[in-house]
Coordinates of C-alpha atoms in Angstrom, one line a residue:
Chain A
M1 CA 137.0 54.5 -80.3
Y2 CA 139.3 57.5 -80.1
N3 CA 136.7 59.5 -78.2
E4 CA 136.2 56.6 -75.7
L5 CA 139.9 56.4 -75.1
M6 CA 140.1 60.2 -74.5
I7 CA 137.2 60.1 -72.0
K8 CA 138.8 57.2 -70.2
K9 CA 142.1 59.1 -69.9
L10 CA 140.4 62.3 -68.8
R11 CA 138.4 60.4 -66.2
L12 CA 141.6 58.8 -64.9
I13 CA 143.4 62.1 -64.7
L14 CA 140.4 63.7 -62.9
A15 CA 140.2 60.8 -60.5
V16 CA 143.9 61.1 -59.6
L17 CA 143.7 64.8 -59.1
V18 CA 140.5 64.7 -57.0
L19 CA 142.0 61.9 -54.9
L20 CA 145.3 63.7 -54.4
A21 CA 143.6 67.0 -53.4
S22 CA 141.2 65.4 -51.0
I23 CA 143.8 63.1 -49.4
S24 CA 146.1 66.1 -48.8
L25 CA 143.2 68.0 -47.3
L26 CA 142.4 65.0 -45.0
I27 CA 146.0 64.6 -43.9
W28 CA 146.3 68.3 -43.1
A29 CA 143.1 68.4 -41.2
S30 CA 143.8 65.3 -39.1
W31 CA 147.6 65.7 -38.5
P32 CA 148.2 65.8 -34.8
L33 CA 149.2 69.2 -33.5
L34 CA 152.6 69.6 -31.9
S35 CA 153.0 71.2 -28.5
E36 CA 155.8 73.2 -27.1
S37 CA 156.7 73.3 -23.4
R38 CA 158.7 75.6 -21.2
V39 CA 159.8 74.9 -17.7
V40 CA 160.5 77.8 -15.4
P41 CA 161.8 77.2 -11.8
I42 CA 160.3 79.6 -9.3
P43 CA 162.9 81.2 -7.1
P44 CA 162.2 80.7 -3.3
N45 CA 161.9 84.5 -2.9
D46 CA 158.8 84.4 -5.0
L47 CA 157.2 81.9 -2.7
Q48 CA 157.6 84.2 0.3
L49 CA 155.3 86.8 1.6
P50 CA 156.3 90.2 0.1
T51 CA 157.5 91.7 3.4
P52 CA 161.2 92.5 3.0
S53 CA 162.4 91.7 6.5
A54 CA 165.9 93.1 5.7
F55 CA 164.4 96.4 4.8
I56 CA 162.5 96.7 8.1
Y57 CA 165.7 95.6 10.0
F58 CA 167.7 98.4 8.3
W59 CA 165.2 101.0 9.3
T60 CA 165.0 99.9 12.9
V61 CA 168.8 100.1 13.2
Chain B
M1 CA 197.3 124.8 -73.4
I2 CA 196.7 126.5 -70.1
R3 CA 194.0 124.0 -69.4
N4 CA 196.3 121.1 -70.0
L5 CA 198.8 122.5 -67.5
K6 CA 196.1 122.9 -64.8
I7 CA 195.0 119.3 -64.9
P8 CA 198.2 117.8 -63.2
Y9 CA 197.9 120.5 -60.5
I10 CA 194.3 119.7 -59.8
L11 CA 195.2 116.0 -59.6
L12 CA 198.1 116.7 -57.2
I13 CA 195.8 118.8 -54.9
G14 CA 193.2 116.1 -55.0
L15 CA 195.8 113.4 -54.0
G16 CA 197.1 115.7 -51.3
L17 CA 193.6 116.2 -49.8
F18 CA 193.0 112.4 -50.0
F19 CA 196.1 111.6 -48.0
L20 CA 195.3 114.4 -45.6
V21 CA 191.9 113.0 -44.9
Q22 CA 193.3 109.5 -44.6
A23 CA 196.0 110.7 -42.2
C24 CA 193.4 112.4 -40.0
G25 CA 191.0 109.5 -40.0
A26 CA 193.6 106.8 -39.5
P27 CA 194.1 107.1 -35.7
M28 CA 190.4 107.2 -35.1
S29 CA 189.7 104.1 -37.0
G30 CA 192.7 102.4 -35.3
E31 CA 191.4 103.2 -31.9
A32 CA 188.0 101.9 -32.8
E33 CA 189.4 98.6 -34.0
S34 CA 191.8 98.1 -31.1
A35 CA 189.2 99.0 -28.4
P36 CA 187.5 95.6 -28.2
E37 CA 190.8 93.8 -28.2
E38 CA 192.1 95.5 -25.1
P39 CA 192.7 93.2 -22.2
A40 CA 190.4 93.2 -19.3
A41 CA 193.2 94.2 -17.0
E42 CA 193.2 97.7 -18.4
A43 CA 189.5 98.2 -17.7
P44 CA 190.0 99.6 -14.1
A45 CA 192.4 102.3 -15.4
E46 CA 189.5 103.6 -17.5
E47 CA 187.2 103.6 -14.6
E48 CA 189.5 105.8 -12.5
P49 CA 188.1 109.1 -13.6
I50 CA 184.7 108.0 -12.3
A51 CA 185.8 107.8 -8.7
P52 CA 186.3 111.5 -8.1
M53 CA 182.8 112.1 -9.4
A54 CA 181.4 109.6 -6.9
T55 CA 183.2 111.3 -4.0
E56 CA 181.7 114.6 -4.9
M57 CA 178.3 113.3 -4.0
P58 CA 177.5 113.5 -0.3
L59 CA 177.6 109.9 1.0
P60 CA 176.1 108.9 4.3
V61 CA 178.9 108.2 6.8
P62 CA 178.3 105.2 9.0
T63 CA 178.0 106.5 12.6
A64 CA 177.6 103.1 14.3
T65 CA 178.7 99.6 13.5
L66 CA 176.2 97.0 14.0
I67 CA 177.5 93.8 15.6
L68 CA 175.2 90.9 14.9
P69 CA 174.7 88.5 17.8
P70 CA 176.1 85.0 17.3
P71 CA 173.5 82.8 15.6
T72 CA 172.6 80.8 18.6
Q73 CA 169.0 81.5 18.1
A74 CA 167.1 80.8 15.0
V75 CA 166.7 84.0 12.9
T76 CA 163.1 84.8 12.1
V77 CA 162.1 85.7 8.6
S78 CA 158.9 86.3 6.8
P79 CA 156.8 83.2 6.3
A80 CA 157.5 81.2 3.1
I81 CA 156.2 78.2 1.3
P82 CA 158.6 75.4 2.4
E83 CA 158.8 73.8 -1.1
Q84 CA 160.6 74.5 -4.3
R85 CA 158.2 74.7 -7.2
R86 CA 158.5 75.0 -10.9
L87 CA 156.2 76.2 -13.6
T88 CA 155.5 74.2 -16.7
L89 CA 153.7 75.8 -19.6
E90 CA 152.6 73.7 -22.6
W91 CA 151.0 75.3 -25.7
P92 CA 150.6 74.5 -29.4
P93 CA 152.7 76.8 -31.5
R94 CA 150.5 76.1 -34.5
I95 CA 146.7 75.5 -34.6
R96 CA 144.5 74.9 -37.6
T97 CA 142.1 77.7 -38.0
G98 CA 138.7 76.6 -36.7
D99 CA 140.2 73.9 -34.5
S100 CA 140.8 74.2 -30.8
D101 CA 143.6 73.1 -28.6
I102 CA 144.7 73.1 -25.0
V103 CA 147.1 75.4 -23.2
R104 CA 148.3 73.9 -19.9
L105 CA 150.0 75.6 -17.0
T106 CA 151.3 73.4 -14.2
L107 CA 152.7 74.6 -10.9
E108 CA 154.4 71.5 -9.5
I109 CA 156.9 70.5 -6.9
D110 CA 160.5 70.7 -8.1
D111 CA 162.0 67.4 -6.9
S112 CA 165.6 68.6 -7.4
G113 CA 165.3 71.6 -5.1
N114 CA 165.2 71.4 -1.3
I115 CA 165.2 74.7 0.5
V116 CA 167.7 74.6 3.3
P117 CA 168.3 78.3 4.0
T118 CA 171.2 79.2 6.2
A119 CA 172.1 82.5 7.9
E120 CA 175.1 84.2 6.4
I121 CA 176.7 86.6 8.8
E122 CA 179.7 88.9 8.5
G123 CA 180.5 88.7 4.9
H124 CA 181.3 85.2 3.8
A125 CA 181.4 83.4 7.1
V126 CA 178.5 81.0 7.2
S127 CA 177.3 80.1 10.7
G128 CA 175.6 76.9 9.6
E129 CA 172.5 77.7 11.6
V130 CA 169.4 76.9 9.8
V131 CA 167.0 79.8 9.5
S132 CA 163.6 78.9 10.7
I133 CA 161.1 80.1 8.1
P134 CA 157.5 80.0 9.3
N135 CA 155.4 77.8 7.2
L136 CA 153.2 79.9 5.0
Y137 CA 150.6 77.2 4.8
E138 CA 150.0 77.4 8.5
T139 CA 149.6 81.1 8.7
H140 CA 147.9 81.7 5.3
Q141 CA 145.6 80.1 2.9
V142 CA 147.4 80.2 -0.5
L143 CA 145.5 80.4 -3.8
A144 CA 147.1 80.0 -7.1
E145 CA 145.4 82.2 -9.7
A146 CA 146.0 82.2 -13.4
R147 CA 144.8 84.1 -16.4
M148 CA 145.4 83.9 -20.2
D149 CA 145.4 87.1 -22.3
M150 CA 145.3 86.6 -26.1
A151 CA 143.6 89.1 -28.4
G152 CA 141.8 87.8 -31.4
V153 CA 141.5 84.2 -30.2
Q154 CA 138.7 82.7 -28.3
V155 CA 140.1 81.6 -24.9
I156 CA 137.9 79.6 -22.4
P157 CA 137.9 80.5 -19.5
A158 CA 138.6 84.1 -20.3
E159 CA 138.6 85.3 -16.7
I160 CA 141.0 84.5 -13.8
V161 CA 140.9 80.9 -12.6
S162 CA 141.9 80.1 -9.1
E163 CA 142.8 76.9 -7.2
P164 CA 143.9 76.3 -3.7
L165 CA 147.6 75.6 -3.4
L166 CA 148.1 72.8 -0.8
P167 CA 151.4 71.4 0.5
G168 CA 153.1 69.0 -1.9
E169 CA 150.2 69.2 -4.4
T170 CA 150.3 70.1 -8.0
V171 CA 148.1 72.8 -9.4
T172 CA 147.1 72.7 -13.1
F173 CA 145.3 75.2 -15.2
Y174 CA 143.8 74.5 -18.6
W175 CA 142.6 76.9 -21.3
S176 CA 140.9 76.0 -24.6
V177 CA 142.2 78.1 -27.4
S178 CA 140.4 78.4 -30.7
P179 CA 141.4 81.0 -33.4
A180 CA 138.6 81.9 -35.9
E181 CA 140.9 83.5 -38.4
S182 CA 144.4 82.6 -39.7
G183 CA 147.3 84.7 -38.5
E184 CA 149.8 85.1 -35.7
Y185 CA 148.5 85.6 -32.2
R186 CA 150.6 86.7 -29.2
G187 CA 149.5 86.4 -25.6
T188 CA 150.5 86.3 -22.0
I189 CA 149.9 83.8 -19.3
W190 CA 149.8 85.2 -15.8
L191 CA 150.2 83.4 -12.5
Y192 CA 149.5 85.0 -9.2
L193 CA 149.6 83.8 -5.6
R194 CA 147.0 85.1 -3.3
Y195 CA 147.8 84.9 0.4
I196 CA 144.8 85.0 2.7
P197 CA 145.7 85.2 6.4
R198 CA 144.0 82.6 8.5
Q199 CA 143.7 84.9 11.4
G200 CA 142.1 87.5 9.3
G201 CA 143.6 90.6 7.7
E202 CA 144.6 92.0 4.4
E203 CA 145.0 89.7 1.5
I204 CA 148.2 89.9 -0.5
V205 CA 148.5 89.1 -4.2
K206 CA 151.8 88.5 -5.7
T207 CA 152.6 88.1 -9.4
I208 CA 154.8 85.0 -9.8
S209 CA 155.1 84.8 -13.6
A210 CA 154.0 86.4 -16.8
Q211 CA 154.9 84.2 -19.8
F212 CA 154.7 85.3 -23.4
I213 CA 153.5 82.8 -26.0
E214 CA 152.9 82.9 -29.7
I215 CA 150.4 80.8 -31.6
R216 CA 150.1 80.7 -35.4
A217 CA 146.7 79.8 -36.9
T218 CA 147.0 78.1 -40.3
T219 CA 144.8 77.3 -43.2
F220 CA 145.3 74.9 -46.2
L221 CA 144.8 76.8 -49.4
G222 CA 142.4 79.1 -47.5
A223 CA 140.4 76.2 -46.0
K224 CA 139.7 76.0 -42.3
A225 CA 139.9 72.7 -40.4
G226 CA 136.2 71.8 -40.4
P227 CA 135.5 72.4 -44.1
A228 CA 138.8 70.8 -45.1
R229 CA 137.8 67.6 -43.4
V230 CA 134.4 67.6 -45.1
A231 CA 135.8 68.4 -48.5
G232 CA 138.5 65.8 -48.0
A233 CA 136.0 63.1 -47.2
I234 CA 133.7 64.0 -50.1
G235 CA 136.6 64.3 -52.5
S236 CA 138.0 61.0 -51.6
F237 CA 134.6 59.4 -52.2
I238 CA 134.3 61.1 -55.6
G239 CA 137.8 60.2 -56.5
A240 CA 137.3 56.6 -55.6
V241 CA 134.1 56.4 -57.7
L242 CA 135.8 58.1 -60.7
G243 CA 138.8 55.9 -60.4
F244 CA 137.0 52.6 -59.7
P245 CA 136.9 51.4 -63.4
F246 CA 140.7 51.7 -63.4
V247 CA 141.3 49.7 -60.3
D248 CA 141.3 46.5 -62.3
D249 CA 143.9 47.9 -64.8
F250 CA 146.0 49.3 -62.0
L251 CA 146.0 45.9 -60.1
K252 CA 147.0 44.1 -63.4
F253 CA 149.8 46.7 -63.9
L254 CA 151.1 46.1 -60.4
W255 CA 150.9 42.3 -60.7
K256 CA 152.9 42.5 -63.9
R257 CA 155.7 44.6 -62.3
F258 CA 155.7 42.2 -59.3
K259 CA 156.1 39.2 -61.5
R260 CA 159.1 40.8 -63.2

């Protein structure tokens, strides 16, 4: 009778432990990943051909 | 007896040296403390000694003064893209080891920015004349090119990706990132614009942005994402089987508490 009760208790503890471990593994493995974002404005100078007209103007003067 | 007499003298000499050192050090520490608190108005006075040094160097003397013509005609400048654009980078700061995620780079139109360049002549006097910037789309074919560099992580595609940049259209680049081992990985995302003249000629490549990103690959008690899912599923099944005989007791216990 005592043995049966002990086995029952052990089985219950084991079941709870296994369930806890596997549920936490499942939650970690399926948790959606967060994403970070960064917005950088591009200055108009960067969208221009790299021919510095002011520089050429300076040398022609 | 003689030793006893010497002790006060030694103490006196020691005290004297202490005060001497304090007296010498005091002005220095005082200056150091007061320096940051000085008002900004005193700053030019400190810069004065620099001026003679500058005059020592031979400076070019202006021989002629250029008088710019009144801006009746539109000033011609180098061709430019007649849009304001912004770059949006999205990336996962954390990835489970063994999983993959997407890094996205978008070159889109900035709605808030309209380019209305005006010619500024003679200091601060603005003529109000709009500068005519030749449309770069008419003279050149523009290609947006991007590349992602990250050591230790599998990046697909690894090579440069290119897409044509058309007026008013958004260009988006995607990379699939998958770390095989846990750790911190750092990388750079490059964006270039390649200008190909429509009339033929030399291509010009310009670097627009190089953005630094950091991705952390994580594990759960050393388990990667794939094995963790499998172990989680199997463990849940085993746990349910082991705990099934107690479900009845558990439900009864809950029912009792609910009734109270």
